[in-house]
PDB file of C-alpha atoms in Angstrom:
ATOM      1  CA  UNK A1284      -6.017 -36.992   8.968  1.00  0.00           C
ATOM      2  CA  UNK A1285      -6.133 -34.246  10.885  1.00  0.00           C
ATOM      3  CA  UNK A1286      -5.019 -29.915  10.377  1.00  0.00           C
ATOM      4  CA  UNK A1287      -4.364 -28.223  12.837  1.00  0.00           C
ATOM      5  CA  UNK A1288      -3.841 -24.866  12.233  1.00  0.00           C
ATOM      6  CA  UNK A1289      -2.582 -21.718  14.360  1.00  0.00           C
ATOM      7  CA  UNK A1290      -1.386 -18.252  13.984  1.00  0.00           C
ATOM      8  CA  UNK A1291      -3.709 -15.717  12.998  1.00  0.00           C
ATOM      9  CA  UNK A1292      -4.834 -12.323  14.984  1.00  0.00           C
ATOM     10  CA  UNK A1293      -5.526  -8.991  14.749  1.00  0.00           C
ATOM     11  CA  UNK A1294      -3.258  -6.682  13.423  1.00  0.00           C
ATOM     12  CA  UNK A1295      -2.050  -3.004  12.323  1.00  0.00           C
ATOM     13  CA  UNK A1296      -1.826  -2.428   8.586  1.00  0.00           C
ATOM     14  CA  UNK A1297       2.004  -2.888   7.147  1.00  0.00           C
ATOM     15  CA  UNK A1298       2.315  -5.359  10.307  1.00  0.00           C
ATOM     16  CA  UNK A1299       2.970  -9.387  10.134  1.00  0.00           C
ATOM     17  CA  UNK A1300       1.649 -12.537  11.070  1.00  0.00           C
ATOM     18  CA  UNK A1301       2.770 -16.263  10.488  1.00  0.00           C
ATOM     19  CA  UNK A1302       0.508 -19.133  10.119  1.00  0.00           C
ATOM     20  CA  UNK A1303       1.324 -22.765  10.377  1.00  0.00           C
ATOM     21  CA  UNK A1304      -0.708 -25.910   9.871  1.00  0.00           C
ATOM     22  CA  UNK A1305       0.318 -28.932  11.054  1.00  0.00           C
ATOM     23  CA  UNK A1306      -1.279 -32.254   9.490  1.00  0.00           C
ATOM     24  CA  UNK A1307      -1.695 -35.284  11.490  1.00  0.00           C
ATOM     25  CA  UNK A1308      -2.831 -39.092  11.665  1.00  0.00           C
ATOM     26  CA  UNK A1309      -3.059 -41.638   8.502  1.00  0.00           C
ATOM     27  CA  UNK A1310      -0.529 -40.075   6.458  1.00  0.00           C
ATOM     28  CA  UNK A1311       2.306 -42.233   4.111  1.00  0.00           C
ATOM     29  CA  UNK A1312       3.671 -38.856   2.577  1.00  0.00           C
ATOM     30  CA  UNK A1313       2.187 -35.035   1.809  1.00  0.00           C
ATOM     31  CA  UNK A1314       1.969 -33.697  -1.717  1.00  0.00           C
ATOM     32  CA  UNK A1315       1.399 -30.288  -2.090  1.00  0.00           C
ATOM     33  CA  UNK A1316       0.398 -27.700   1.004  1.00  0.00           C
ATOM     34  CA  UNK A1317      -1.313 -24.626   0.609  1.00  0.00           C
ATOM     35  CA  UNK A1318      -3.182 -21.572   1.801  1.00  0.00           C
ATOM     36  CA  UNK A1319      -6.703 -20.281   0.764  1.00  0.00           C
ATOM     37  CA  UNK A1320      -8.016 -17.320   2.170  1.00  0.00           C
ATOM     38  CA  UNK A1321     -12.381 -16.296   1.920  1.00  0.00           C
ATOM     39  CA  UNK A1322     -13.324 -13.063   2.956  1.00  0.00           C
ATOM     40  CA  UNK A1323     -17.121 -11.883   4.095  1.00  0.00           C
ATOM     41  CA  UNK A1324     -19.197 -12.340   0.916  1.00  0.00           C
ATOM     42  CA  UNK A1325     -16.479 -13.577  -1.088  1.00  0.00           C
ATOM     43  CA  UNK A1326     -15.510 -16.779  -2.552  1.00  0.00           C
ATOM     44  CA  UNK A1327     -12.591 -18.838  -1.085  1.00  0.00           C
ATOM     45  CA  UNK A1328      -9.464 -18.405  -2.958  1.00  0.00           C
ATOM     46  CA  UNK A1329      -6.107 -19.468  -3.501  1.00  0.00           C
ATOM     47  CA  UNK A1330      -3.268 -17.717  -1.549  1.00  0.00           C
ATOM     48  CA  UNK A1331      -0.074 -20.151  -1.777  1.00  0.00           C
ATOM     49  CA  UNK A1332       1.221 -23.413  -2.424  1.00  0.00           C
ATOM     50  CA  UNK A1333       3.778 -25.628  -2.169  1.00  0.00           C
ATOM     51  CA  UNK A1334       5.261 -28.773  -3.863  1.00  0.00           C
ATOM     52  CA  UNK A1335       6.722 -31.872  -2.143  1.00  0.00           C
ATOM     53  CA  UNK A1336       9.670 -30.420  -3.982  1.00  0.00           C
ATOM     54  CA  UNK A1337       9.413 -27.212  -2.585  1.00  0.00           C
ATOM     55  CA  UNK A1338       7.692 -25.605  -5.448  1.00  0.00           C
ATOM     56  CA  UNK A1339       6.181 -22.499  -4.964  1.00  0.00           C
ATOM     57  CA  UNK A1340       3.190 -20.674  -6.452  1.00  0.00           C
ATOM     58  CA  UNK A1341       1.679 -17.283  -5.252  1.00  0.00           C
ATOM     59  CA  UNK A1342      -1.579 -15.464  -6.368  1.00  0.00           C
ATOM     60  CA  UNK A1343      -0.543 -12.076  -7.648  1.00  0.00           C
ATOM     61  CA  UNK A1344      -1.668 -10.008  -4.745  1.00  0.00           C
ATOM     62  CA  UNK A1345       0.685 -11.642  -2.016  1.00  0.00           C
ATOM     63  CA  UNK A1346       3.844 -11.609  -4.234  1.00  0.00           C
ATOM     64  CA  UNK A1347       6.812 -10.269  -2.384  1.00  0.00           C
ATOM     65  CA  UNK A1348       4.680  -9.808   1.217  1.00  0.00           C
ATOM     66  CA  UNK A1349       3.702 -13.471   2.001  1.00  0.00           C
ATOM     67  CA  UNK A1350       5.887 -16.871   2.037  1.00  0.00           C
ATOM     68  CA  UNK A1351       5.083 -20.319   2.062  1.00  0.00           C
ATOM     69  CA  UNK A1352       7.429 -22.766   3.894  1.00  0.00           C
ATOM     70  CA  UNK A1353       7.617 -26.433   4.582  1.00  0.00           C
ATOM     71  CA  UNK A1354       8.575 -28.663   7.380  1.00  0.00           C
ATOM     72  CA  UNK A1355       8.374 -31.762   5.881  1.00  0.00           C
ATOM     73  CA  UNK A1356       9.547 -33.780   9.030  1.00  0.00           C
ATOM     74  CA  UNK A1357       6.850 -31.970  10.938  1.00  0.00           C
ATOM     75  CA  UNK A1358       4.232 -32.289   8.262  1.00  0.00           C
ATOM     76  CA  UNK A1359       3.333 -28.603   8.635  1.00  0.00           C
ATOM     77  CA  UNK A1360       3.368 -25.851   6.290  1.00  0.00           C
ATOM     78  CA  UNK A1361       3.531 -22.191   7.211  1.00  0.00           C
ATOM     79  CA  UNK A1362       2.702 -18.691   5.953  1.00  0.00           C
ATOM     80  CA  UNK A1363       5.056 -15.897   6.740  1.00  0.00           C
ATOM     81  CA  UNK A1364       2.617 -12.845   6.140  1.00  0.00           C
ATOM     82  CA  UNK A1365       4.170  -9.234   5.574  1.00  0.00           C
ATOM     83  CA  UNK A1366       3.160  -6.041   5.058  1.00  0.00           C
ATOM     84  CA  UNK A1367      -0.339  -6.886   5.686  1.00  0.00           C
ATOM     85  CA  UNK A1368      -3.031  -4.481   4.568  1.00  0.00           C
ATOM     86  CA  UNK A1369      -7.027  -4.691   5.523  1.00  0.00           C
ATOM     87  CA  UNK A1370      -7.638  -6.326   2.463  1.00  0.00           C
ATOM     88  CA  UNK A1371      -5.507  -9.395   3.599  1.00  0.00           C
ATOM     89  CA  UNK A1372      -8.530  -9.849   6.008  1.00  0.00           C
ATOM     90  CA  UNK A1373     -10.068 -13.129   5.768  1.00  0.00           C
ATOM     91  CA  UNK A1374     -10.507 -16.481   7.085  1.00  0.00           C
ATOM     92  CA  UNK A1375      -7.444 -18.535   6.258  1.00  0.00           C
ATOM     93  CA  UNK A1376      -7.523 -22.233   5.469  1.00  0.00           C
ATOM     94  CA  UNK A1377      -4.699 -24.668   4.925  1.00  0.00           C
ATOM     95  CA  UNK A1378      -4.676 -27.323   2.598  1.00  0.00           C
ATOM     96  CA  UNK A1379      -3.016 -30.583   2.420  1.00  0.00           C
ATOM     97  CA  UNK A1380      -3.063 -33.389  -0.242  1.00  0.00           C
ATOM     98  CA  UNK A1381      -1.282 -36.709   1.207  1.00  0.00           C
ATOM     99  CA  UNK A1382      -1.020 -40.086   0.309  1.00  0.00           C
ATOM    100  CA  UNK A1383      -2.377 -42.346   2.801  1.00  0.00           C
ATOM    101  CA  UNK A1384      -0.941 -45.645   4.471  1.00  0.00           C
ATOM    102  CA  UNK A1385      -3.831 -47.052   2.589  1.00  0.00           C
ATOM    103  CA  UNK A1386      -3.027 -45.690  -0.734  1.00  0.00           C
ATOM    104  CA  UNK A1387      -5.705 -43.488  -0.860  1.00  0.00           C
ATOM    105  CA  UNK A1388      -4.832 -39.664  -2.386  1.00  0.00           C
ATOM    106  CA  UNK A1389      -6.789 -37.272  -0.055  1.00  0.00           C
ATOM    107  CA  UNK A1390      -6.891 -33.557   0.315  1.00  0.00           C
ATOM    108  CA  UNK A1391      -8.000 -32.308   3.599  1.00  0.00           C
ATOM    109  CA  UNK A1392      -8.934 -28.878   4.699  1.00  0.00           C
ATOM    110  CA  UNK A1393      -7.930 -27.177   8.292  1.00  0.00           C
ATOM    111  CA  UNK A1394     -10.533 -25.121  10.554  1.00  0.00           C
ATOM    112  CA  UNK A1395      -9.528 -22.028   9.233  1.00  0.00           C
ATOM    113  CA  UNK A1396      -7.821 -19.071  11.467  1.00  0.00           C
ATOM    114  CA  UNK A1397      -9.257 -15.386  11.581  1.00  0.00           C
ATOM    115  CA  UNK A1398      -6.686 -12.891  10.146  1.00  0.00           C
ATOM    116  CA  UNK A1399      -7.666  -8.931  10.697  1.00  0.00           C
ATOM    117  CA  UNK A1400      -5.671  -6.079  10.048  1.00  0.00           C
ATOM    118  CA  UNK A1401      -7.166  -2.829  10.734  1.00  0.00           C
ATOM    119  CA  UNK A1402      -6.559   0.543   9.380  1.00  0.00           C
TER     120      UNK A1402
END
């Protein structure tokens, strides 16, 4: 299985960005999608997730700015980021449990995608 993620940049404080990750390869069905996000000498941490039932969960610091969507015919989750502010900075990773065609229950990381907003 593969992530391949897109999305991220450099941008002005109160501006936006959206993320997607799009999951490839071996995959029966996806469980839950999310987004971590690890700044410079910090741990990696939950952002968002998202059910197969379109459940959502959000850390407490991205409530009301950031989304999390699904596309579950494309097999790619997204992050609609809002009112970004230079602490949002970080590298941002997507996650992605699936069931495989060999009925295997895997969770696979993507490459991660720079996110800056400046001052």
């Amino acid at each position: 299985v593969q992530l391949q993620a897109s999305g991220g940049g450099l941008v002005q404080a109160g501006g936006s960005l959206r993320l997607s990750c799009a999951a490839s390869g071996s995959i029966f069905s996806i469980n839950s999608m999310g987004w971590y996000r690890q700044a410079p000498g910090k741990q990696r941490e939950l952002v968002a997730a998202i059910t197969s039932g379109g459940i959502v969960n959000y850390v407490d610091f991205v409530k009301g700015r950031f989304t999390i969507s699904r596309d579950n015919a494309k097999n790619t989750v997204y992050l609609q980021m809002n009112g970004l502010q230079p602490e949002d900075t970080a590298v941002y990773y997507c996650n992605v449990n699936v069931n495989t065609w060999s009925r295997q229950v895997r969770t696979y990381w993507g490459q991660g995608t720079q996110v800056t907003v400046s001052s």
